[in-house]
C-alpha atoms as a PDB file:
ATOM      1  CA  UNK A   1      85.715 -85.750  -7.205  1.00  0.00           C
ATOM      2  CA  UNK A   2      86.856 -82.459  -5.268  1.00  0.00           C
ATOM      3  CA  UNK A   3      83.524 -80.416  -4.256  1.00  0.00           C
ATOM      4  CA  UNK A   4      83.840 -76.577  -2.743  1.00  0.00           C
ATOM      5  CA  UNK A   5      81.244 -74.904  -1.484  1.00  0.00           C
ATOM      6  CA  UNK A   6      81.106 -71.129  -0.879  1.00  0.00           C
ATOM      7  CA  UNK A   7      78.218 -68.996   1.253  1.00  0.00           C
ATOM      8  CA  UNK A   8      78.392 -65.287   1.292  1.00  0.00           C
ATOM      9  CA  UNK A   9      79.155 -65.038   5.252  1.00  0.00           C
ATOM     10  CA  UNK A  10      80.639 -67.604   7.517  1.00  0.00           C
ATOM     11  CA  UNK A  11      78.911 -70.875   7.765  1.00  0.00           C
ATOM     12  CA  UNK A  12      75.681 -71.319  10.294  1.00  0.00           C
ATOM     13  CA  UNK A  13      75.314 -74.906  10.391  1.00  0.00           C
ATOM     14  CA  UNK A  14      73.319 -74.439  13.707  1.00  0.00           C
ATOM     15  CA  UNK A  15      70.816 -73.146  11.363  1.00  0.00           C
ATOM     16  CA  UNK A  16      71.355 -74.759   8.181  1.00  0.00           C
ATOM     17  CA  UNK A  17      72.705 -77.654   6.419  1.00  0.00           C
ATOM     18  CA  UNK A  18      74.712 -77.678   2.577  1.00  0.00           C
ATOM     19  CA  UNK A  19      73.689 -80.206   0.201  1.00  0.00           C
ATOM     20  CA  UNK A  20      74.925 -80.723  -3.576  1.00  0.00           C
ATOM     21  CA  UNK A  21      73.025 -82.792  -5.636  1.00  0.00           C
ATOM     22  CA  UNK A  22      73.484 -84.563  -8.457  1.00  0.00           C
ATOM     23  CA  UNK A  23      72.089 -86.106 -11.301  1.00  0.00           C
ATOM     24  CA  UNK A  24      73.751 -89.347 -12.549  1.00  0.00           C
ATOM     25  CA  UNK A  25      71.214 -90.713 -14.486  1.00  0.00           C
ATOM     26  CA  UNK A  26      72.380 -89.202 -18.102  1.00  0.00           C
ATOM     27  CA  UNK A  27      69.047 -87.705 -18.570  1.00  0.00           C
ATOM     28  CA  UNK A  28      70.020 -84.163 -19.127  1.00  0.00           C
ATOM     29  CA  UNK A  29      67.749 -83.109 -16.431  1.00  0.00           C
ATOM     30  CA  UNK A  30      69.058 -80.265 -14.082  1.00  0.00           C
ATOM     31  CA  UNK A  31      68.069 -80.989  -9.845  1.00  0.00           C
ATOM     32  CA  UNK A  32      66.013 -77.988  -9.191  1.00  0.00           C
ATOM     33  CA  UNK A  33      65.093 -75.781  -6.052  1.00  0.00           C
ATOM     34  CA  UNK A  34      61.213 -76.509  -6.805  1.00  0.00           C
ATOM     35  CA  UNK A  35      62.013 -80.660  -6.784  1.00  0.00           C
ATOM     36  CA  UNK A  36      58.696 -80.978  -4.372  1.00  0.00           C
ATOM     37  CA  UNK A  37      56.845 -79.855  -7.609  1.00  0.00           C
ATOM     38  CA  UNK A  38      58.109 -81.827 -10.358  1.00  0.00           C
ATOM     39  CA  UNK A  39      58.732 -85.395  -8.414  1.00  0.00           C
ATOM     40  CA  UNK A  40      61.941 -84.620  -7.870  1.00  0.00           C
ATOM     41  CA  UNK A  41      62.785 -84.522 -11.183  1.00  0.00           C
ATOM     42  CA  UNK A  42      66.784 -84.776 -11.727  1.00  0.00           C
ATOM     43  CA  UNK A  43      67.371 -85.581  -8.310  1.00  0.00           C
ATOM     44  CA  UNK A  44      69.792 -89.074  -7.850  1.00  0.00           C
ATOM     45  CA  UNK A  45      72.478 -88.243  -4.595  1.00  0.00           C
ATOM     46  CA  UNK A  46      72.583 -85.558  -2.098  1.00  0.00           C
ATOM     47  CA  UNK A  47      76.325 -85.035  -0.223  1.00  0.00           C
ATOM     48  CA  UNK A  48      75.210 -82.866   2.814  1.00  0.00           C
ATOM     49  CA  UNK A  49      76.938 -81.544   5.162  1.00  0.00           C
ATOM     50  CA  UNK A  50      75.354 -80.236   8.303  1.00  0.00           C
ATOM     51  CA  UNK A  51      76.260 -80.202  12.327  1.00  0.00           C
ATOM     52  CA  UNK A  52      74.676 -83.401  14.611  1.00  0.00           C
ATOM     53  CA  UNK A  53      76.174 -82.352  17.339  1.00  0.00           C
ATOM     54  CA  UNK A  54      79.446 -83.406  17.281  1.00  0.00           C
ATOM     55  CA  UNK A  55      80.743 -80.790  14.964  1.00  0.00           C
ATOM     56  CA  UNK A  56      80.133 -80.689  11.177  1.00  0.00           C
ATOM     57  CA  UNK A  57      80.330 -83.891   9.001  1.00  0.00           C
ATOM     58  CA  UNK A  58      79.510 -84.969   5.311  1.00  0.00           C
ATOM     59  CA  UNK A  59      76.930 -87.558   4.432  1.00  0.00           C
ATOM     60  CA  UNK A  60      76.021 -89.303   1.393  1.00  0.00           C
ATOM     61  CA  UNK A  61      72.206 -90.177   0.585  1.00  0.00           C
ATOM     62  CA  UNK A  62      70.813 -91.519  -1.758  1.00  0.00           C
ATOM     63  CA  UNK A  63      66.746 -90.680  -3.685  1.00  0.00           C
ATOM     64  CA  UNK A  64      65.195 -93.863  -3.743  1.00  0.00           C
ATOM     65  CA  UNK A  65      61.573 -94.134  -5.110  1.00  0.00           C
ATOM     66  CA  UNK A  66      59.292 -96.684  -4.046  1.00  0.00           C
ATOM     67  CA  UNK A  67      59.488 -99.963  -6.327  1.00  0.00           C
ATOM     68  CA  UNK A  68      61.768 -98.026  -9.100  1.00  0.00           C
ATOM     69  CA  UNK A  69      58.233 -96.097  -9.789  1.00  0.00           C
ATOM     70  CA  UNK A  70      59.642 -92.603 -11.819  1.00  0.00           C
ATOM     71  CA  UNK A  71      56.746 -90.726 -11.042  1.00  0.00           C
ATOM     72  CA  UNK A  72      56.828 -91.700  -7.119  1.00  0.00           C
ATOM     73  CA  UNK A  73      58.103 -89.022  -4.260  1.00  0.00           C
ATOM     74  CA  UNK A  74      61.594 -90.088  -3.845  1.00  0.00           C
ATOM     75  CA  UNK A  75      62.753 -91.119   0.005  1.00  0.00           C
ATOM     76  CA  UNK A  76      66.443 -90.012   1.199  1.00  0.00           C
ATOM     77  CA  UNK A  77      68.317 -92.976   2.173  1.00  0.00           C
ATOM     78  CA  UNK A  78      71.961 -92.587   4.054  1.00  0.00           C
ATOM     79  CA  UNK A  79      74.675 -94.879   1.889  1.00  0.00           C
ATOM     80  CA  UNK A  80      76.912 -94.623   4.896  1.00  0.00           C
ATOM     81  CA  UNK A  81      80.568 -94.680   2.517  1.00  0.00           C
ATOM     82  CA  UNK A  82      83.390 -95.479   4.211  1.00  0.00           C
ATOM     83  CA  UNK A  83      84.803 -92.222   5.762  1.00  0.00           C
ATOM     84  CA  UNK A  84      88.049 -93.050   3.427  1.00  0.00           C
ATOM     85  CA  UNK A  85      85.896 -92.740   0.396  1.00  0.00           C
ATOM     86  CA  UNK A  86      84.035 -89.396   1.576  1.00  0.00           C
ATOM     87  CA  UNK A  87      85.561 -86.796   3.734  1.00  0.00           C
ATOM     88  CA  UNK A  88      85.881 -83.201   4.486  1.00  0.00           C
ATOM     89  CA  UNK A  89      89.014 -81.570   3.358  1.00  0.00           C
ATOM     90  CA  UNK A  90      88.715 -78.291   5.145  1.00  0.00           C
ATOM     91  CA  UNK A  91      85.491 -76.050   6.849  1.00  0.00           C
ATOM     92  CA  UNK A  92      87.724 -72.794   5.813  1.00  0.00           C
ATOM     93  CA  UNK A  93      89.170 -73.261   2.408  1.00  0.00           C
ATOM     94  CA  UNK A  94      89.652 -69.824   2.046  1.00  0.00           C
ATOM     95  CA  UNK A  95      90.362 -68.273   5.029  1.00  0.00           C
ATOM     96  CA  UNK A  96      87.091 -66.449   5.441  1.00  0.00           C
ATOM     97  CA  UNK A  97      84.972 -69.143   6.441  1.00  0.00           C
ATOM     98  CA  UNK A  98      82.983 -69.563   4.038  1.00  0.00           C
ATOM     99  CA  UNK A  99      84.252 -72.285   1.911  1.00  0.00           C
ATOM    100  CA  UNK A 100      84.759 -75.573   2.782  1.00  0.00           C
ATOM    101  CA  UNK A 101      86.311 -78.449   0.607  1.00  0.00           C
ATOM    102  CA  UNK A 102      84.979 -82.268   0.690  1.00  0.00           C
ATOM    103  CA  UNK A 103      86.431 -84.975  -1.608  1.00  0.00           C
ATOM    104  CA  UNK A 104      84.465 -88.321  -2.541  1.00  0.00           C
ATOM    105  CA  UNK A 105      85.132 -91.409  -4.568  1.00  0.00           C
ATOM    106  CA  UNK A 106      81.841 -91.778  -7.164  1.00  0.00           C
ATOM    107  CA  UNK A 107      81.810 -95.064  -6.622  1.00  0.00           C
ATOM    108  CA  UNK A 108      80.129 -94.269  -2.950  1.00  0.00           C
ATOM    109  CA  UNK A 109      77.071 -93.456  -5.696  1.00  0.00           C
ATOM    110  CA  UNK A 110      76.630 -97.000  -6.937  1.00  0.00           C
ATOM    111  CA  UNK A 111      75.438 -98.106  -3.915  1.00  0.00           C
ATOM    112  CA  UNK A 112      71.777 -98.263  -4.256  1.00  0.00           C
ATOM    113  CA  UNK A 113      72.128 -98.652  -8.042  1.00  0.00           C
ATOM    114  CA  UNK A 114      70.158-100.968  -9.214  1.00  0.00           C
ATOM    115  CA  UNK A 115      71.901-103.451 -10.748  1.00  0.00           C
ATOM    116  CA  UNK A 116      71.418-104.491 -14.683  1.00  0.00           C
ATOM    117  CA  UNK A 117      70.234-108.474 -14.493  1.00  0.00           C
ATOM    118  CA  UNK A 118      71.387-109.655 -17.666  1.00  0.00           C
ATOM    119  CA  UNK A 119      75.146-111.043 -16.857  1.00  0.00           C
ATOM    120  CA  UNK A 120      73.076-113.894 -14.858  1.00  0.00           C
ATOM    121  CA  UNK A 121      70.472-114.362 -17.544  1.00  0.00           C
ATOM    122  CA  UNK A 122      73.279-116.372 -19.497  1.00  0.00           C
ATOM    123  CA  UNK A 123      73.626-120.022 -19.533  1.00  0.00           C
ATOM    124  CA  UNK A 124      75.899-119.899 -22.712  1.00  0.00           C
ATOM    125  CA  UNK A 125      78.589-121.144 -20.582  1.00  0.00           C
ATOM    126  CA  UNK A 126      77.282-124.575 -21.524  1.00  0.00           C
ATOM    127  CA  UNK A 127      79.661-125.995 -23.557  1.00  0.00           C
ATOM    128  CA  UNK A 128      78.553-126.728 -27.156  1.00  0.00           C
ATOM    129  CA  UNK A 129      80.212-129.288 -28.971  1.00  0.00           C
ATOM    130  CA  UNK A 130      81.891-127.087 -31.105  1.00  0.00           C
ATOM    131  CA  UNK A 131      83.832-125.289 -28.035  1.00  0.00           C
ATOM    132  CA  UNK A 132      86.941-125.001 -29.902  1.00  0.00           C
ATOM    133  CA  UNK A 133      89.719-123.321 -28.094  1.00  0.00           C
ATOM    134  CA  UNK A 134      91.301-121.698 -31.244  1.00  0.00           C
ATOM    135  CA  UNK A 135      88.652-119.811 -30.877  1.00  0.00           C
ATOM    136  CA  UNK A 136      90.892-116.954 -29.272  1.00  0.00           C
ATOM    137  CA  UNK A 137      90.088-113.623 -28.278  1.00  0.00           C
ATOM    138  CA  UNK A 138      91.415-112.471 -31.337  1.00  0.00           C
ATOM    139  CA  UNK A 139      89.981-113.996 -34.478  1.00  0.00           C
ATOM    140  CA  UNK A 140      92.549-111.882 -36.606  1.00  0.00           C
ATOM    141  CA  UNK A 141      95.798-112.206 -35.716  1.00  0.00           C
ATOM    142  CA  UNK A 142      96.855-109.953 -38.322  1.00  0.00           C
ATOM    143  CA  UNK A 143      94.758-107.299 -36.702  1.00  0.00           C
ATOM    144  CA  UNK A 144      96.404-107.681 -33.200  1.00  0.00           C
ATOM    145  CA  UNK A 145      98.679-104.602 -33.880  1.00  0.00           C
ATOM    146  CA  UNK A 146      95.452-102.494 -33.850  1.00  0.00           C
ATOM    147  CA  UNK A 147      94.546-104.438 -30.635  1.00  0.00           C
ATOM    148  CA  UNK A 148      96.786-102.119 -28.355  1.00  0.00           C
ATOM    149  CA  UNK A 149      93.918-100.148 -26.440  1.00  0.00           C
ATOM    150  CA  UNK A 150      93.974 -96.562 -25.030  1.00  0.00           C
ATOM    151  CA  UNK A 151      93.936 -96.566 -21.583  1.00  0.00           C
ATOM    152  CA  UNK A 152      90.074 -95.418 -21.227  1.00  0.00           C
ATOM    153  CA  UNK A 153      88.319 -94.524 -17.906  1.00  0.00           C
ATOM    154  CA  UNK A 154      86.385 -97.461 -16.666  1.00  0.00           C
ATOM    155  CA  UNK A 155      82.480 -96.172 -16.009  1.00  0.00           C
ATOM    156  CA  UNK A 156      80.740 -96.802 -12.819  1.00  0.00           C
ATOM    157  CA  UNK A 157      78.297 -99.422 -13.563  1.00  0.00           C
ATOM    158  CA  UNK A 158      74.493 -98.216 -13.123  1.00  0.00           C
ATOM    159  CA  UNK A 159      75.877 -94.662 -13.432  1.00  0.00           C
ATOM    160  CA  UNK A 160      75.851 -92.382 -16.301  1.00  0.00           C
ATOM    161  CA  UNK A 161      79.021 -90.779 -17.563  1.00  0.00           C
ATOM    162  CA  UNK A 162      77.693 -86.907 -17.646  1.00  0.00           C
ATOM    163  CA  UNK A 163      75.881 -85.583 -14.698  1.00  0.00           C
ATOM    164  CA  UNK A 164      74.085 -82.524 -13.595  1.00  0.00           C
ATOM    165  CA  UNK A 165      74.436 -80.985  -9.920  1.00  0.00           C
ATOM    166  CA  UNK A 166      73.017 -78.385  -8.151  1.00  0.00           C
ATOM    167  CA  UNK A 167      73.931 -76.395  -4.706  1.00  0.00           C
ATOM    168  CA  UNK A 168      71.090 -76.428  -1.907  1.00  0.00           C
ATOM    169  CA  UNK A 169      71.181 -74.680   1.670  1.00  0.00           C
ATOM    170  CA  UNK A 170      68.385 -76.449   2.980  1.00  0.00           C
ATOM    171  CA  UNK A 171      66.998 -75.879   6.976  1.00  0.00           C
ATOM    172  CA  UNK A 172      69.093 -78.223   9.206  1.00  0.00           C
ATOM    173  CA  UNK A 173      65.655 -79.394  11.179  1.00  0.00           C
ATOM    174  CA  UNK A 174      64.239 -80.594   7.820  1.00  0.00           C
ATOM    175  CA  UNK A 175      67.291 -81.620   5.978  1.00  0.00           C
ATOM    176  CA  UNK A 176      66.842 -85.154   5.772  1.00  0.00           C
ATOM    177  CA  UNK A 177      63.717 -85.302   7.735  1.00  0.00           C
ATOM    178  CA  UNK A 178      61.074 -87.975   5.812  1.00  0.00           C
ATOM    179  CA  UNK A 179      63.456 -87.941   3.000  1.00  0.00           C
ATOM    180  CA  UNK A 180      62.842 -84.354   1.906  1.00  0.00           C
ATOM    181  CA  UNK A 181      65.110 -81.269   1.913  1.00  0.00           C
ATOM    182  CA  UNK A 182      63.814 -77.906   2.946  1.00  0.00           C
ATOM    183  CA  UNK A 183      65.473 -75.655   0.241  1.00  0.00           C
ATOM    184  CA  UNK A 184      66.285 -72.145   1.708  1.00  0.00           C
ATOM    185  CA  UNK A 185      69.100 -71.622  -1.559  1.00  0.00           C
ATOM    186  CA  UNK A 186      69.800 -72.588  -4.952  1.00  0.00           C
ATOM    187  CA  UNK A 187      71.762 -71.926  -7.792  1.00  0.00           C
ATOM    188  CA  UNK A 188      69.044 -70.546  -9.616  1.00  0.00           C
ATOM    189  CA  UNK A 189      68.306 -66.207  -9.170  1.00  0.00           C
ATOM    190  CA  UNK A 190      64.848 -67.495  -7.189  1.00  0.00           C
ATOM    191  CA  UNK A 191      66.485 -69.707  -4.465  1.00  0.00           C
ATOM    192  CA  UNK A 192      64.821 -71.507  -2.811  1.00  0.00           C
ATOM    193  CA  UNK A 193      61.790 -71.240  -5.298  1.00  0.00           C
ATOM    194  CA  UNK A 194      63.970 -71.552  -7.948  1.00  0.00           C
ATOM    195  CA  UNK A 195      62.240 -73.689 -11.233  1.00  0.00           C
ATOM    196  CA  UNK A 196      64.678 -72.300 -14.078  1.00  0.00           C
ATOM    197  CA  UNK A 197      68.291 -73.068 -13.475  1.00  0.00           C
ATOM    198  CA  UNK A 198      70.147 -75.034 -16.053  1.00  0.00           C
ATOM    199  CA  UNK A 199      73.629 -76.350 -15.618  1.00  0.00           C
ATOM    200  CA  UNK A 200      76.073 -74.524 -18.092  1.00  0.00           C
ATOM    201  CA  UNK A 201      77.576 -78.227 -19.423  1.00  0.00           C
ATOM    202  CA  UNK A 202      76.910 -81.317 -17.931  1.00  0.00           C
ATOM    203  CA  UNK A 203      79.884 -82.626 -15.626  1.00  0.00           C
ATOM    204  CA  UNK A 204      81.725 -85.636 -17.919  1.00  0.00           C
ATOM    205  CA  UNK A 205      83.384 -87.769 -14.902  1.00  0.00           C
ATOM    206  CA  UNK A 206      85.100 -89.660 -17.846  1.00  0.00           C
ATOM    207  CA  UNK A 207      87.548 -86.839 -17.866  1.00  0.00           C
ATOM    208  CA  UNK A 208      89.542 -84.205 -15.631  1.00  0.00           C
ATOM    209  CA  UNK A 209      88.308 -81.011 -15.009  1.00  0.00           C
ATOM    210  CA  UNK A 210      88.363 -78.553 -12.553  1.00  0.00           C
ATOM    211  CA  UNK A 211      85.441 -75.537 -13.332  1.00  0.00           C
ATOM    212  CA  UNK A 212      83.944 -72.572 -11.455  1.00  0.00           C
ATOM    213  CA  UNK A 213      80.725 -72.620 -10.294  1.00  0.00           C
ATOM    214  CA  UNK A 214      78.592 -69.183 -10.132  1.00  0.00           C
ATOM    215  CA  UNK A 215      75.575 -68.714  -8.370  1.00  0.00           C
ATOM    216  CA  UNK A 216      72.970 -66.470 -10.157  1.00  0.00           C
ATOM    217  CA  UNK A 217      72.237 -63.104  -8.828  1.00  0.00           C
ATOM    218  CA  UNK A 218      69.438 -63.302  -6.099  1.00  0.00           C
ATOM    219  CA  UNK A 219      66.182 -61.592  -7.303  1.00  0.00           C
ATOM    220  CA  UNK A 220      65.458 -60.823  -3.303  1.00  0.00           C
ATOM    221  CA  UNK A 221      68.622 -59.743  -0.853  1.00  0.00           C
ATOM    222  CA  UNK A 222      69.322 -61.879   1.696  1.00  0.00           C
ATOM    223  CA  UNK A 223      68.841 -60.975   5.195  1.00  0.00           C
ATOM    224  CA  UNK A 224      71.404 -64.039   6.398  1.00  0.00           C
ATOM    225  CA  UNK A 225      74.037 -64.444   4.496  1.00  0.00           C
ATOM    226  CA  UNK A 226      75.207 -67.569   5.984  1.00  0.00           C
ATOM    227  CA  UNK A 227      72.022 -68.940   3.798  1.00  0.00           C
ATOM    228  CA  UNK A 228      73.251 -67.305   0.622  1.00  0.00           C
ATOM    229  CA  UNK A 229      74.716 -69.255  -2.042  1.00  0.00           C
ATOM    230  CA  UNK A 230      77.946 -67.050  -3.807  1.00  0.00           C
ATOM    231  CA  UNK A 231      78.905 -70.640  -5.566  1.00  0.00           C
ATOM    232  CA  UNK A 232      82.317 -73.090  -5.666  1.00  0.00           C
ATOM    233  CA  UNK A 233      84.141 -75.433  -7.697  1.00  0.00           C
ATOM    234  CA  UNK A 234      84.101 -79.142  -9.320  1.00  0.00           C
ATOM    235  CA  UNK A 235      87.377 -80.929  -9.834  1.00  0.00           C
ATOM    236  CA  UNK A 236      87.129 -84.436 -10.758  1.00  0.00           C
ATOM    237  CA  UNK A 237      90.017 -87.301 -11.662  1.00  0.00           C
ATOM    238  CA  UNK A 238      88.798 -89.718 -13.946  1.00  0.00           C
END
């Protein structure tokens, strides 16, 4: 998946840090500005990008809640991807500075997916004594024709195939201090306080797409406009 990101004046990351976050549960649930309100409701990965030190780099996390409890604060937890499988394409992807580009495998988002238990739950492997090997994958040989799948996009296990995202500029002293982002800018016309915005469609990662994404207008004008959100693009390869 191809993620751009685009401020209304050059990037500040001495000041601020740029998160997208996404949803991959499948529960139709949009990650809002006002997440410290509703448990974080929506809220699954975070891909930030903000300045250590060293010069501006992209970080997965992950929202973990305590014992898998749904209405428990979430706490941020770095996945650490391989830098192959998350990386930043370009800080100025369109000449103005105020764009930049990252690129990410979604299988980086597995990684504190909890597993499902059942595949070990299984002990049918014990042969019975009627372990007849005509028994072969196909029963109906007369239906084998039929048996020529479409090439289907495999899913992710413990990850949902539509998702919902939203953009964050979040303080770079708070970003991912106790877990918690410091919203400053949203999607949504109320930024940072922001309790309304919807996704237009959901993103389906089971197919290719490449869409605009629009921030709303701002219902107050921005005195830094490094902390404005104008909005970007999602391409994704299945």
């Amino acid at each position: 998946m191809r993620v751009k990101f685009t401020i209304a004046a050059p990037f500040n990351f001495q000041k601020y840090a740029y998160a997208v976050v996404f949803n991959t549960t499948g529960d139709g649930n949009t990650p809002r500005a006002n997440g410290a309100t509703n448990n974080y409701l929506g809220y699954s990965f975070a891909i930030i990008v903000s300045d250590p030190g060293s010069g501006p780099t992209a970080n997965a996390y992950a929202f973990v809640r305590p014992n898998g409890i749904a209405n428990q604060e979430p706490t941020l937890l770095s996945v650490n991807p391989p830098q192959q499988l998350l990386t930043i394409e370009s800080l100025n992807s369109n000449g103005q500075n105020t764009q930049f580009s990252l690129r990410f495998s979604r299988l980086i988002l597995s990684a504190y997916i909890t597993p499902s238990p059942s595949p070990t739950a299984s002990p049918t492997a014990t042969p019975s004594a009627s372990a007849s090997p005509t028994a072969s994958p196909s029963a109906n040989p007369s239906a084998s024709p039929s048996a020529s799948p479409t090439p289907t996009p495999t899913p992710i296990p413990g990850l949902a195939t539509d998702w919902q995202y939203n953009f964050f500029v979040a303080s770079v002293g708070t970003a991912v201090n106790q877990g918690q982002l410091q919203i400053l800018d949203s999607l949504g016309s109320f930024g940072a306080n922001d309790s309304s915005y919807v996704n237009p469609s959901p993103l389906d990662t089971a197919t290719s797409f490449d869409i605009t994404i629009n921030a709303q207008t701002p219902s107050t004008p921005f005195s830094d406009q490094s902390e404005q959100i104008v909005g970007g693009e999602i391409a994704n390869s299945p």
